[in-house]
Coordinates of C-alpha atoms in Angstrom, one line a residue:
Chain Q
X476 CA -23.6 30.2 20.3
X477 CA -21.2 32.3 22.5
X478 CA -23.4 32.3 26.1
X479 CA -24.2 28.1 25.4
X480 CA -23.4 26.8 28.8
X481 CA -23.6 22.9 28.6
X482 CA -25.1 21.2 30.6
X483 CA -23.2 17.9 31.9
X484 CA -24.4 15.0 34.0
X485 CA -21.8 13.0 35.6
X486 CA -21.8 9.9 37.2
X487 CA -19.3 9.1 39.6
X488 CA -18.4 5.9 41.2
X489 CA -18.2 5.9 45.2
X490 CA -15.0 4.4 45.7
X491 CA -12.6 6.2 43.2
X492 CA -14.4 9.0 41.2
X493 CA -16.3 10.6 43.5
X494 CA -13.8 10.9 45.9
X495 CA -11.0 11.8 43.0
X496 CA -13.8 15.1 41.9
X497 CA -13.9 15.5 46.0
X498 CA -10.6 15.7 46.3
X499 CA -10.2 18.5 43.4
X500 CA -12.8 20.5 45.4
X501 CA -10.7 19.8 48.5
X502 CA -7.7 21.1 46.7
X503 CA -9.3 24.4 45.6
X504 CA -9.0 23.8 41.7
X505 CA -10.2 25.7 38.9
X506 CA -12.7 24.0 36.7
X507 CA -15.4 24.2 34.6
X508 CA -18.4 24.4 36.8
X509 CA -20.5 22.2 33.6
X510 CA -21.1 18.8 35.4
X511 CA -24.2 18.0 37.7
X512 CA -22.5 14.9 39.5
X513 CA -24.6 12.1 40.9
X514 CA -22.9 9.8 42.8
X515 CA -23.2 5.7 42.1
X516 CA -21.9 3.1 44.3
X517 CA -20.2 1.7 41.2
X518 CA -20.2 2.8 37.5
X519 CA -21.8 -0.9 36.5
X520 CA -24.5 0.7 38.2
X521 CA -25.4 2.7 34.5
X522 CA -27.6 1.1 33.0
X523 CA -28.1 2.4 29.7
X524 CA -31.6 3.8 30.5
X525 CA -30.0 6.3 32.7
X526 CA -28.0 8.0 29.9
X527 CA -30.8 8.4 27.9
X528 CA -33.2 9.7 30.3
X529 CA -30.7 12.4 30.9
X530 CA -30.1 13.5 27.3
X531 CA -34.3 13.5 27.7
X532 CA -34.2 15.4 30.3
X533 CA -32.2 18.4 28.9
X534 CA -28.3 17.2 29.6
X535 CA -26.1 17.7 26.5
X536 CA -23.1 15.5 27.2
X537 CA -22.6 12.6 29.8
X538 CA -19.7 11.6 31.9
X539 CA -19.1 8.5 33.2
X540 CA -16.1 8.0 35.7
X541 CA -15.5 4.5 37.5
X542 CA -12.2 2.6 39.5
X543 CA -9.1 1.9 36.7
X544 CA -10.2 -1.9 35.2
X545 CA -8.9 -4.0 38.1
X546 CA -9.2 -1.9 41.1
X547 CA -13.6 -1.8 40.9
X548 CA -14.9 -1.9 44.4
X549 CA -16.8 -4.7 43.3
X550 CA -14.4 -6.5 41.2
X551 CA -16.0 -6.4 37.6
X552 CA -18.8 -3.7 37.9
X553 CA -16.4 -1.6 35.6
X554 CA -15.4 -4.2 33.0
X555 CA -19.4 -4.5 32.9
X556 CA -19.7 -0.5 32.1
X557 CA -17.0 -0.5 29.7
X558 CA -18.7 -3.0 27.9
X559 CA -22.2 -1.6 27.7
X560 CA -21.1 1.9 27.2
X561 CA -18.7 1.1 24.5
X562 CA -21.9 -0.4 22.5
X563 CA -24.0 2.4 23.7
X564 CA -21.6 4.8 22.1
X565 CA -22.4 2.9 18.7
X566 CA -25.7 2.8 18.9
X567 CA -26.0 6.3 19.5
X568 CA -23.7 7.2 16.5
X569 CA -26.5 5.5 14.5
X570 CA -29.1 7.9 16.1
X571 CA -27.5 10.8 14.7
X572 CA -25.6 11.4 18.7
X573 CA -22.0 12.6 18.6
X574 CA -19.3 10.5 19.9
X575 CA -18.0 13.2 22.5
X576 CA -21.7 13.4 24.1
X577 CA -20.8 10.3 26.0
X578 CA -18.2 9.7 27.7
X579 CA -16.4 7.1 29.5
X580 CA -12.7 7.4 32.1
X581 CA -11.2 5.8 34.5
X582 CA -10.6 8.3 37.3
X583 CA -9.0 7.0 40.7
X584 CA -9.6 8.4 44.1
X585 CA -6.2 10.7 43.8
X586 CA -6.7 11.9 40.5
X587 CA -8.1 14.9 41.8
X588 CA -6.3 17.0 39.3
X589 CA -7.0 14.7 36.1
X590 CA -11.0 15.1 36.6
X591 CA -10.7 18.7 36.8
X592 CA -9.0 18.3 33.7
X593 CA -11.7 15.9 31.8
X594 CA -14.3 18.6 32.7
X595 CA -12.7 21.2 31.1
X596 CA -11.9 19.1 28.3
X597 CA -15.4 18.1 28.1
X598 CA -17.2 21.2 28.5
X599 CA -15.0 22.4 25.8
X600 CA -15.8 19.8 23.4
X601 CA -19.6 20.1 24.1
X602 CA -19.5 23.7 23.5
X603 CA -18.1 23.6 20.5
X604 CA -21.4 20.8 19.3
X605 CA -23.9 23.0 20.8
X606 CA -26.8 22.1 22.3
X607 CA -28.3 18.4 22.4
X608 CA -32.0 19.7 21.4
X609 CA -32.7 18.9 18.3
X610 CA -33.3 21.9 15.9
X611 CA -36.5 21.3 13.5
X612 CA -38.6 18.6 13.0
X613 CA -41.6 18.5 11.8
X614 CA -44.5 16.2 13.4
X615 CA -47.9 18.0 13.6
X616 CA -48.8 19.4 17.0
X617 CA -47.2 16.4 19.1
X618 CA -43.5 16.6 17.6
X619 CA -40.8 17.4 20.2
X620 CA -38.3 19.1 19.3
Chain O
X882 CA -63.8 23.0 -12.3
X883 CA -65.9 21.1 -10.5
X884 CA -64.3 18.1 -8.2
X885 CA -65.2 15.1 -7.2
X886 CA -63.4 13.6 -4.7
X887 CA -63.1 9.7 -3.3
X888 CA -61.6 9.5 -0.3
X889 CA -60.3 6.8 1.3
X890 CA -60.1 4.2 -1.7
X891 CA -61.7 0.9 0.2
X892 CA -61.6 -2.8 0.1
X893 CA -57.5 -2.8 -1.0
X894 CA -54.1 -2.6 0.6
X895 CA -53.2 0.6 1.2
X896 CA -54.2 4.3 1.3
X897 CA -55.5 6.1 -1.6
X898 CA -57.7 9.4 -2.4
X899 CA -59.1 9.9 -6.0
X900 CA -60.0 13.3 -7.2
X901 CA -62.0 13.6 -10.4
X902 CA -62.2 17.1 -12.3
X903 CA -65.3 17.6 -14.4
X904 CA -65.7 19.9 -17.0
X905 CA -68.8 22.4 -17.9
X906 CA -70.5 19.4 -19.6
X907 CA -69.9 17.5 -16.5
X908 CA -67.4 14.6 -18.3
X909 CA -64.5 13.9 -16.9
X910 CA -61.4 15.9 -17.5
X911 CA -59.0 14.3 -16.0
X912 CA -58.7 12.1 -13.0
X913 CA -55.9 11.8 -10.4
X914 CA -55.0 9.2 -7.6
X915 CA -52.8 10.4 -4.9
X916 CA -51.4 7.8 -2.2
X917 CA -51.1 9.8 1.1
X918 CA -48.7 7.5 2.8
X919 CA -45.1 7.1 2.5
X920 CA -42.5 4.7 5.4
X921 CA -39.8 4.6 3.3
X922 CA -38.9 0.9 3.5
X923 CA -36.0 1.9 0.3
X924 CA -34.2 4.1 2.6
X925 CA -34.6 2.3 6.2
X926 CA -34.0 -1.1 5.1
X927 CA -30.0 0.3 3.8
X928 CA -27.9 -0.3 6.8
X929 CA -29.5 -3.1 7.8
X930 CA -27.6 -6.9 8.2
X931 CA -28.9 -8.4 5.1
X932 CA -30.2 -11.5 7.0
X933 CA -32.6 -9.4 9.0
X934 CA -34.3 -8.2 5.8
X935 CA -36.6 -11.0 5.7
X936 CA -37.8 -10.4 9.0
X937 CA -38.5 -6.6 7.7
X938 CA -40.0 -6.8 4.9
X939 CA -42.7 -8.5 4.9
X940 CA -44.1 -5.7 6.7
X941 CA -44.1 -4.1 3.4
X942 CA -47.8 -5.9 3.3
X943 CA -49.7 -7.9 5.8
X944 CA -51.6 -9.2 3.0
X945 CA -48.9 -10.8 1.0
X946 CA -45.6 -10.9 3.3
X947 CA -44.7 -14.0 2.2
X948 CA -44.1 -12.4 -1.4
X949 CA -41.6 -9.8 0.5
X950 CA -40.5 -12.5 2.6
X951 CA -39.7 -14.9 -0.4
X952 CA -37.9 -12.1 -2.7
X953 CA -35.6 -11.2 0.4
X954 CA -34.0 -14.4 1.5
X955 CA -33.6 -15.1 -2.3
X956 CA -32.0 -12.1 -2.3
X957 CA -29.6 -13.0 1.1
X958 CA -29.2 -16.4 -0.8
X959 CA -28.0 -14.7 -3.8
X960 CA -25.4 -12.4 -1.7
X961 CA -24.4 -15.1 0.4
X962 CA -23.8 -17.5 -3.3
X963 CA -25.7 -20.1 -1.3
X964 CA -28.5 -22.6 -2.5
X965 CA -31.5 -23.5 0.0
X966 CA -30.9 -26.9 1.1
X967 CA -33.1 -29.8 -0.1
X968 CA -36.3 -30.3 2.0
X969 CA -35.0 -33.5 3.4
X970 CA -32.0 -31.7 4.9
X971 CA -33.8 -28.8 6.1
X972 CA -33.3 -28.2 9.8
X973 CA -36.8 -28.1 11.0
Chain A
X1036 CA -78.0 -6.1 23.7
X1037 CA -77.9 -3.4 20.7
X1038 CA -75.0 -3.7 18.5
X1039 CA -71.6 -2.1 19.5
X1040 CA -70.4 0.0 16.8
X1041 CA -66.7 -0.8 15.8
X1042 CA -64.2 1.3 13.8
X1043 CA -60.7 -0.4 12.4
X1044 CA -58.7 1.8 11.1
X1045 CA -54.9 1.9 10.3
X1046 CA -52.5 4.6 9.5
X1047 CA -48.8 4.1 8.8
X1048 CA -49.4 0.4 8.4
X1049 CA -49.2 -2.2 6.1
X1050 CA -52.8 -4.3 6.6
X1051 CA -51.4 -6.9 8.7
X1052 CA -52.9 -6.2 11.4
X1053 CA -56.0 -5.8 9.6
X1054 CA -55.9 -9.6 8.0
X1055 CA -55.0 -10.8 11.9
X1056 CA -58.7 -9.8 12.2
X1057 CA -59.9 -11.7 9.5
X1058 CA -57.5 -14.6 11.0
X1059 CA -59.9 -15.6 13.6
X1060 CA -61.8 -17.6 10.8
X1061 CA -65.1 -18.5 11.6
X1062 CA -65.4 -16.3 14.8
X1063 CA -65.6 -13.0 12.7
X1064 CA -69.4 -14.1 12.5
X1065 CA -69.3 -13.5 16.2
X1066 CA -67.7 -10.1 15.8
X1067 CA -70.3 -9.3 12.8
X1068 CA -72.9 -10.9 15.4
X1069 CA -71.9 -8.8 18.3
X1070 CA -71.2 -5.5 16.2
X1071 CA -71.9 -2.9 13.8
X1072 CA -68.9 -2.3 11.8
X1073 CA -68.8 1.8 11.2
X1074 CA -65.2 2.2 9.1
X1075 CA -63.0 -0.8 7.3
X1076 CA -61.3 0.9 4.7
X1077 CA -59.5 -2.6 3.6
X1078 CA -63.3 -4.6 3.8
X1079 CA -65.8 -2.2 3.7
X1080 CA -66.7 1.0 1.7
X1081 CA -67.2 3.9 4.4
X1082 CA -65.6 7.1 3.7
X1083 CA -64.4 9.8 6.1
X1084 CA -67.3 12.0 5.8
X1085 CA -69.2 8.9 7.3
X1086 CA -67.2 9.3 10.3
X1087 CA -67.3 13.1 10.3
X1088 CA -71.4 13.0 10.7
X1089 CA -71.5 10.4 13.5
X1090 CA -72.1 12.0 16.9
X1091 CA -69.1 12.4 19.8
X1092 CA -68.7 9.1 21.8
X1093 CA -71.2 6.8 19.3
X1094 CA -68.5 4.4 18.1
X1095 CA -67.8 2.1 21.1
X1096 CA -64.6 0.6 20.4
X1097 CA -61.7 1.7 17.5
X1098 CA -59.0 -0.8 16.8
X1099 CA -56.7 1.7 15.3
X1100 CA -53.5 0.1 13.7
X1101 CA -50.5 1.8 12.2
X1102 CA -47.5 4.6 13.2
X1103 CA -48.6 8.2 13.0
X1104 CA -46.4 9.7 10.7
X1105 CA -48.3 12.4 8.2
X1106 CA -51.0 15.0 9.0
X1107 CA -53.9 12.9 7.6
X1108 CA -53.2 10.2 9.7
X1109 CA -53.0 12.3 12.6
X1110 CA -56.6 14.1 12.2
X1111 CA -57.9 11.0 11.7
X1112 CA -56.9 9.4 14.5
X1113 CA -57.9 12.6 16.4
X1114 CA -61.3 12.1 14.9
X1115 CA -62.0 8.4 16.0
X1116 CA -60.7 9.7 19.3
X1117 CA -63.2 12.2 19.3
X1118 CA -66.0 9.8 17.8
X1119 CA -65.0 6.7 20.0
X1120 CA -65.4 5.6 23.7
X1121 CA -62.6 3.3 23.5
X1122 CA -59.2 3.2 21.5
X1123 CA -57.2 0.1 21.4
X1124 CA -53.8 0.5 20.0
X1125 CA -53.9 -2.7 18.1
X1126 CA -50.6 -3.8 16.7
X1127 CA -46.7 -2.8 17.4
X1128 CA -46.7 0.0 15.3
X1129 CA -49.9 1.8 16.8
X1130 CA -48.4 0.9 20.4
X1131 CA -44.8 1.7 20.1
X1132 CA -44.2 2.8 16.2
X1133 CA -43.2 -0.6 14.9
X1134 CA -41.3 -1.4 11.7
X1135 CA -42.0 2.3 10.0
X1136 CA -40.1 4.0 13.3
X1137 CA -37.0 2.2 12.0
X1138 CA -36.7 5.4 9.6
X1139 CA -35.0 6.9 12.8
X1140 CA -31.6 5.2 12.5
X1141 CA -29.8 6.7 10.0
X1142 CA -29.1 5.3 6.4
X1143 CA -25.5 5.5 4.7
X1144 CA -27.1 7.4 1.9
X1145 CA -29.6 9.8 4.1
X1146 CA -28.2 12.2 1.4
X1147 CA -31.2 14.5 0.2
X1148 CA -29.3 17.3 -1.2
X1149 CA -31.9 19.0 -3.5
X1150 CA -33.9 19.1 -0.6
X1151 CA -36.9 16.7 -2.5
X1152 CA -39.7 16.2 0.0
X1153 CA -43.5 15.3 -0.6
X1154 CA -45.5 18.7 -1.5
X1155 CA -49.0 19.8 0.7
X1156 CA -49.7 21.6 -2.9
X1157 CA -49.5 20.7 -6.2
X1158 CA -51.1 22.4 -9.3
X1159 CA -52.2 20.4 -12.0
X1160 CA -53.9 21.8 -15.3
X1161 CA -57.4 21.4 -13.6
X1162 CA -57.2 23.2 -10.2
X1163 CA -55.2 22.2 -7.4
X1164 CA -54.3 18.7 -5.2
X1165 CA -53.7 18.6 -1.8
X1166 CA -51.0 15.6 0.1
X1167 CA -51.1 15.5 3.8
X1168 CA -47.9 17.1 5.5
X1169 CA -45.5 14.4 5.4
X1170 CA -43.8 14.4 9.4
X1171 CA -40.2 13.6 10.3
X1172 CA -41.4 12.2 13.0
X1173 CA -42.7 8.6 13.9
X1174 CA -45.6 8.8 16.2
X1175 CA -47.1 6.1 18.5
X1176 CA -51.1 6.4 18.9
X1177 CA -50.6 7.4 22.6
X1178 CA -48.2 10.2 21.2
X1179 CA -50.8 11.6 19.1
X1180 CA -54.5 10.6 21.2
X1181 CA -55.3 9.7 24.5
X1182 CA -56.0 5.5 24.1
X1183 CA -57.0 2.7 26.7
X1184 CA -55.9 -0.3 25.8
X1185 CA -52.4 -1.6 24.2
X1186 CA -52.7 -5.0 22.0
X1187 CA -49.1 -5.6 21.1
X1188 CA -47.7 -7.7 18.1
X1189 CA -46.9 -8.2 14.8
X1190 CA -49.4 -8.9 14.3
X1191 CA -51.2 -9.5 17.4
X1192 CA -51.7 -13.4 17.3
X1193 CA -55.5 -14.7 17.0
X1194 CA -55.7 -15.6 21.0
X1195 CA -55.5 -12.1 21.9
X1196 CA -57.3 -10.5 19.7
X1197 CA -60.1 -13.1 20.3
X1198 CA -59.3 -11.9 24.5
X1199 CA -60.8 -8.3 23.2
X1200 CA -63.8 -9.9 21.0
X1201 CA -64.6 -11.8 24.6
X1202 CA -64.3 -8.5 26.7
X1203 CA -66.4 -6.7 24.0
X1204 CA -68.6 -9.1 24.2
X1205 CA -69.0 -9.5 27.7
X1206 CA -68.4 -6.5 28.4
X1207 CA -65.7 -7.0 31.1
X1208 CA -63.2 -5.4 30.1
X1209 CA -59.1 -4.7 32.0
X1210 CA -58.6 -2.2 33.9
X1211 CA -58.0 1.5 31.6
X1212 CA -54.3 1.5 30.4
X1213 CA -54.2 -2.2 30.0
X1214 CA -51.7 -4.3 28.1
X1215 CA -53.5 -6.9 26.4
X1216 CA -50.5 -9.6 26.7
X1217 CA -48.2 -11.1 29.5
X1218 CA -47.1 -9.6 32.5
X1219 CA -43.8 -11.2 32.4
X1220 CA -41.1 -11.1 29.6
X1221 CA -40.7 -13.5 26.7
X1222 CA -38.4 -15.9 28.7
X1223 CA -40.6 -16.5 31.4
X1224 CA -42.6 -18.7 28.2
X1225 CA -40.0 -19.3 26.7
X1226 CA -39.5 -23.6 26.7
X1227 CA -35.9 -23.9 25.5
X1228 CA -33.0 -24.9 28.4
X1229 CA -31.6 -22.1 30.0
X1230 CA -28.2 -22.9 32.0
X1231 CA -25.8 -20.3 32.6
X1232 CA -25.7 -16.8 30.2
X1233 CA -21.9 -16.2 29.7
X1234 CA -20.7 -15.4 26.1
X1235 CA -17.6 -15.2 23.9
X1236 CA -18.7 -14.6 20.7
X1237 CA -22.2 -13.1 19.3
X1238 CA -23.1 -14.9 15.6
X1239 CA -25.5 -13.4 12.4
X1240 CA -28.6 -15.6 12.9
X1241 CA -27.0 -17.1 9.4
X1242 CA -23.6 -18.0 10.5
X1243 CA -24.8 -21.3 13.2
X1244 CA -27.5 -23.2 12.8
X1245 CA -29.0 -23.1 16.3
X1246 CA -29.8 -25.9 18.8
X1247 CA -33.3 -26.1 19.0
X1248 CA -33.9 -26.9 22.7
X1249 CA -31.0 -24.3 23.8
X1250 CA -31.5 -20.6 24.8
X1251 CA -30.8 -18.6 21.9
X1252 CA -28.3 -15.4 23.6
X1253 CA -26.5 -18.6 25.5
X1254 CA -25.2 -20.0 21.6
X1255 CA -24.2 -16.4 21.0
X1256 CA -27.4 -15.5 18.6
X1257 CA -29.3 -11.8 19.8
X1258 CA -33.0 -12.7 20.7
X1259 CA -35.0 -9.8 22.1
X1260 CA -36.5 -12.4 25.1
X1261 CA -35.4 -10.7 27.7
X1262 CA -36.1 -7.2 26.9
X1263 CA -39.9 -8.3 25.6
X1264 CA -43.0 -8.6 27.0
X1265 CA -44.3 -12.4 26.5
X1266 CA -48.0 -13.7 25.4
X1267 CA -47.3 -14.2 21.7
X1268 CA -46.8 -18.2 22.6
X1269 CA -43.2 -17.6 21.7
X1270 CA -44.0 -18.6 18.4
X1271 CA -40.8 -17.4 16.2
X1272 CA -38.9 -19.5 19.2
X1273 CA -40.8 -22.4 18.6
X1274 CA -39.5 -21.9 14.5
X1275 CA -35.8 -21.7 15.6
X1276 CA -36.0 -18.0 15.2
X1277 CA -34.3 -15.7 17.8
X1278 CA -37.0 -12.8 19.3
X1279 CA -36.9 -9.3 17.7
X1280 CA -39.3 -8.1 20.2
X1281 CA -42.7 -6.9 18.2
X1282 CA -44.5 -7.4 21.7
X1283 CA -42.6 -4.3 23.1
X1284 CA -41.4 -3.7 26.2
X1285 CA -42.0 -6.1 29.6
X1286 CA -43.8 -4.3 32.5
X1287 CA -41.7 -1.5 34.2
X1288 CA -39.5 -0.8 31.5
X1289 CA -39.6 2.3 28.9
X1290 CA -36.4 1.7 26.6
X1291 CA -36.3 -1.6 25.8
X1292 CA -33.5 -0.9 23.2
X1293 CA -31.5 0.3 26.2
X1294 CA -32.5 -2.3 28.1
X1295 CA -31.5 -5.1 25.5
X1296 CA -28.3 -3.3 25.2
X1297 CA -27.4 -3.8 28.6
X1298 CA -28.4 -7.1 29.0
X1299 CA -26.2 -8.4 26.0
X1300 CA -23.1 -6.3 26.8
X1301 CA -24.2 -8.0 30.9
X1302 CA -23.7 -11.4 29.5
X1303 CA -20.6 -11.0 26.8
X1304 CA -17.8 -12.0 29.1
X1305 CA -14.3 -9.9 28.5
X1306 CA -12.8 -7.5 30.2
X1307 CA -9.6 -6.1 28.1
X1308 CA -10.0 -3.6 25.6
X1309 CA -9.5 -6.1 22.1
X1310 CA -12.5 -8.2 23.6
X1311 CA -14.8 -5.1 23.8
X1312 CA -14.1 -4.0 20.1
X1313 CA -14.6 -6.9 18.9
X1314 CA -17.5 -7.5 20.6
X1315 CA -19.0 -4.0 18.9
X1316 CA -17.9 -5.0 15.7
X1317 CA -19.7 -8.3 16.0
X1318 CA -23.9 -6.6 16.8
X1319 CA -23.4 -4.7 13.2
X1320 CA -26.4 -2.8 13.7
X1321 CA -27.2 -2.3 17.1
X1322 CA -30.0 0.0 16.7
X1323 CA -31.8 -1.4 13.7
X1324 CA -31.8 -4.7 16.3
X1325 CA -32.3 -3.7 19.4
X1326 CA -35.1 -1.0 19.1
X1327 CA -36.9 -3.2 15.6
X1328 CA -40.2 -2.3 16.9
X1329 CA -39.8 0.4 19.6
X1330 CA -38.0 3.0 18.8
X1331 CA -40.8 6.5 18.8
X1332 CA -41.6 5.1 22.5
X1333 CA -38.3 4.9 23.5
X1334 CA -36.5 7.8 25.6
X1335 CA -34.5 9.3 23.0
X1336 CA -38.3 9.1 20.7
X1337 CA -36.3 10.2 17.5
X1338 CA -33.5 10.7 15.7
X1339 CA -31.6 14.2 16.7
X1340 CA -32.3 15.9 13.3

């Protein structure tokens, strides 16, 4: 699967993420062009619902990037997503979902050059697990594949 | 060969089609009954926290779950080396 | 009034649902008063072909019970679709795939190396016998056919499926689409005390004996409640059982596994890393729990194969 191009959804806290992924645009860095970002005011806004909608949707990895445990905006939004995620992550495992679909960091508002990092990291990793879709099932004329 | 076929079996639990070959005399050569349904309660139930299973399986039959639901918490009893209380001490 | 003409029918099931029917006691003279039954395979001796010769549109109501989950069971519920006027969904599995869509979460020994799978064709000494395709895949009814109303449950309890006899019968019946249950989630009718939901520890329903007049999740024991739509009369509550959620999701939500995730890791109060492990390691089978009854609705649907 040489030309698979993953496709990434990333959602990014207000306070620290978004602006540590602005601040790697700001800087001119190189890196993978793989994530879709929606921006969150806080990463304890995920609920659970959102990460499966977007592997429904088409996305074959997510990334989830909130404020370093004790610096959340809203002082325990992020101890909240570490918590559901973490559980998420096994829940998937038992629905046949790789580990490295999903994932979870801590990126502050000048870690510019760390998130460029994670992305490439990322978009490396998915590539390697091809695409999300499901290959064959079987399920009369209603099955999804 | 001529065939004779039943389909659904009625008035039980469960699904079941009955084919019946005939030979030239018209007697019965042999007879076959095929079940067209499979949910694979052997295979989903593995995995599954051993207490839950009497919650699960008496979904094997709605019309005798309390069979299922009987054999599977003697089972958890058994795994668990426990005895069911006496009546008197039961919780309820 | 001519008779309605009434079709039960069930597919990946297990005749519960069926026998709730027969648990409105003396009231089934009612049903056999108000309707013509047309297909029964547990009570009554019609065959498919029956079905087959009846005209488009001439059965009024089919209570259709039981996960789609092999090509028979999918034509016939596209014929009773095609041969009914309305289709209730009657039961957890037909509404959301039930107990049978639990084949999704994946077995320690989902080993099947010799590749042995049910055969469409066998030959036998006589000719040849046919098997339905056999589907990886767990169908709702509305996944398979178009279908109006939603009776959730399992099995639905006797009070609502004695609401549809009365709409039959009156002939005023919810609007199209319809969930035949509660609007509201378990906890709204659910009696127990309910103080503040912060947790330390989650328990195996076996390790505590719970307090009776206490909210379950608040003495650390996972019950569905909140994720589940209410109008069963909470009865596993009321038997100092936790919820598992056969009523399916509340209004406005489409995952409830998701859903219930979220709200137990809400309430599980840590915040360092140790606390969060060993909160994992104590819901051993978060999948097989939180989705018991919903999983071919959910978003995900299946399994990735």
């Amino acid at each position: 699967m040489d030309d698979f191009e993953p496709k990434i959804v990333g959602f990014l806290c207000n306070w620290c993420s978004y602006a540590g992924a602005d601040l790697a645009g700001t800087s001119r860095m190189k890196y993978a062009p793989n994530v879709r970002v929606v921006r969150v005011m806080c990463s304890g806004r995920m609920d659970p619902t959102f990460v499966l909608k977007a592997f429904q949707r088409g996305a074959d990895g997510v990334l989830i990037c909130g404020c370093h445990p004790g610096d959340c905006h809203y002082m325990e939004g992020n101890y909240k997503t570490a918590r559901r995620i973490s559980l998420l992550k096994r829940m998937l495992a038992q629905l046949g979902i790789e580990d490295e679909r999903l994932r979870l960091e801590w990126v502050s508002a000048s870690e510019g050059e760390r998130f460029a990092r994670i992305v490439d990291d990322m978009t490396k990793q998915i590539k390697e697990l091809g695409p999300f879709a499901k290959q064959k099932v079987s399920g009369g004329q209603h099955a999804k594949a | 060969m001529k065939k004779v076929t039943i389909d659904p079996i009625t008035r039980l639990e469960g699904h079941g089609r009955i084919e019946i070959f005939l030979d030239e005399a018209g007697n019965v050569a042999n007879a076959y009954l095929q079940i067209p349904e499979l949910r694979g309660f052997e295979k989903f139930c593995e995995g599954r926290p051993v207490e839950e299973l009497p919650r699960i399986t008496p979904r094997i039959c709605g019309v005798c779950p309390e069979a299922h639901h009987l054999a599977s918490t003697k089972a958890a009893d058994a795994v668990y080396h426990v005895d069911a209380p006496p009546r008197e001490e039961a919780p309820l | 009034m001519p008779k309605l003409k009434l079709a039960l029918y069930w597919a990946a099931s297990c005749g519960g649902c069926d026998v709730a029917v027969l648990d409105i006691n003396e009231k089934i003279l009612d049903v056999a008063a108000l309707a013509d039954i047309v297909l029964w395979p547990i009570a009554m001796d019609f065959k498919y072909h029956h079905v087959e010769a009846m005209d488009d549109k001439s059965i009024d109501v089919c209570l259709f019970n039981g996960a789609v989950r092999n090509s028979e069971q999918e034509e016939i519920a596209k014929l009773l679709r095609a041969k009914s006027k309305i289709m209730v969904a009657f039961g957890a599995c037909a509404c959301f795939g039930g107990i049978p869509a639990l084949a999704y979460v994946e077995a320690p020994t989902n080993d099947n190396p010799e590749r042995t799978f049910p055969q469409t064709q066998t030959k036998v000494k006589e000719g040849e016998l046919e098997l339905p395709e056999f589907f990886d895949t767990v169908h709702a009814l509305n996944q398979v056919v178009g279908v109006e109303y939603y009776l959730p449950g399992c099995p639905p309890p006797v009070e609502l499926i004695l609401k549809v006899v009365d709409a039959l019968a009156t002939g005023q019946l919810p609007p199209v689409g319809s969930v035949i249950a509660s609007d509201k989630a378990l906890c709204d009718e659910c009696l127990r005390t309910k103080e503040e939901k912060r947790i330390t520890k989650i328990y195996r329903p076996h390790q505590i004996i719970p307090d009776p007049q206490r909210c379950f999740l608040e003495q650390g024991l996972i019950c569905l409640g909140p994720a589940t739509r209410g109008g069963c009369g909470q009865r596993c509550i009321k038997a100092n059982m936790p919820c598992r959620g056969c009523f399916g999701p509340p209004p406005g939500v489409v995952d409830q596994g998701a859903k219930m995730l979220s709200a137990v890791a809400s309430i599980y109060d840590v915040s360092d890393e140790e606390g969060i492990i060993r909160m994992v390691e104590e819901i051993v089978d978060p999948a097989g729990t939180f989705y018991r009854f919903a999983m071919s609705t959910s978003l995900l649907e299946r399994k990735r194969t």
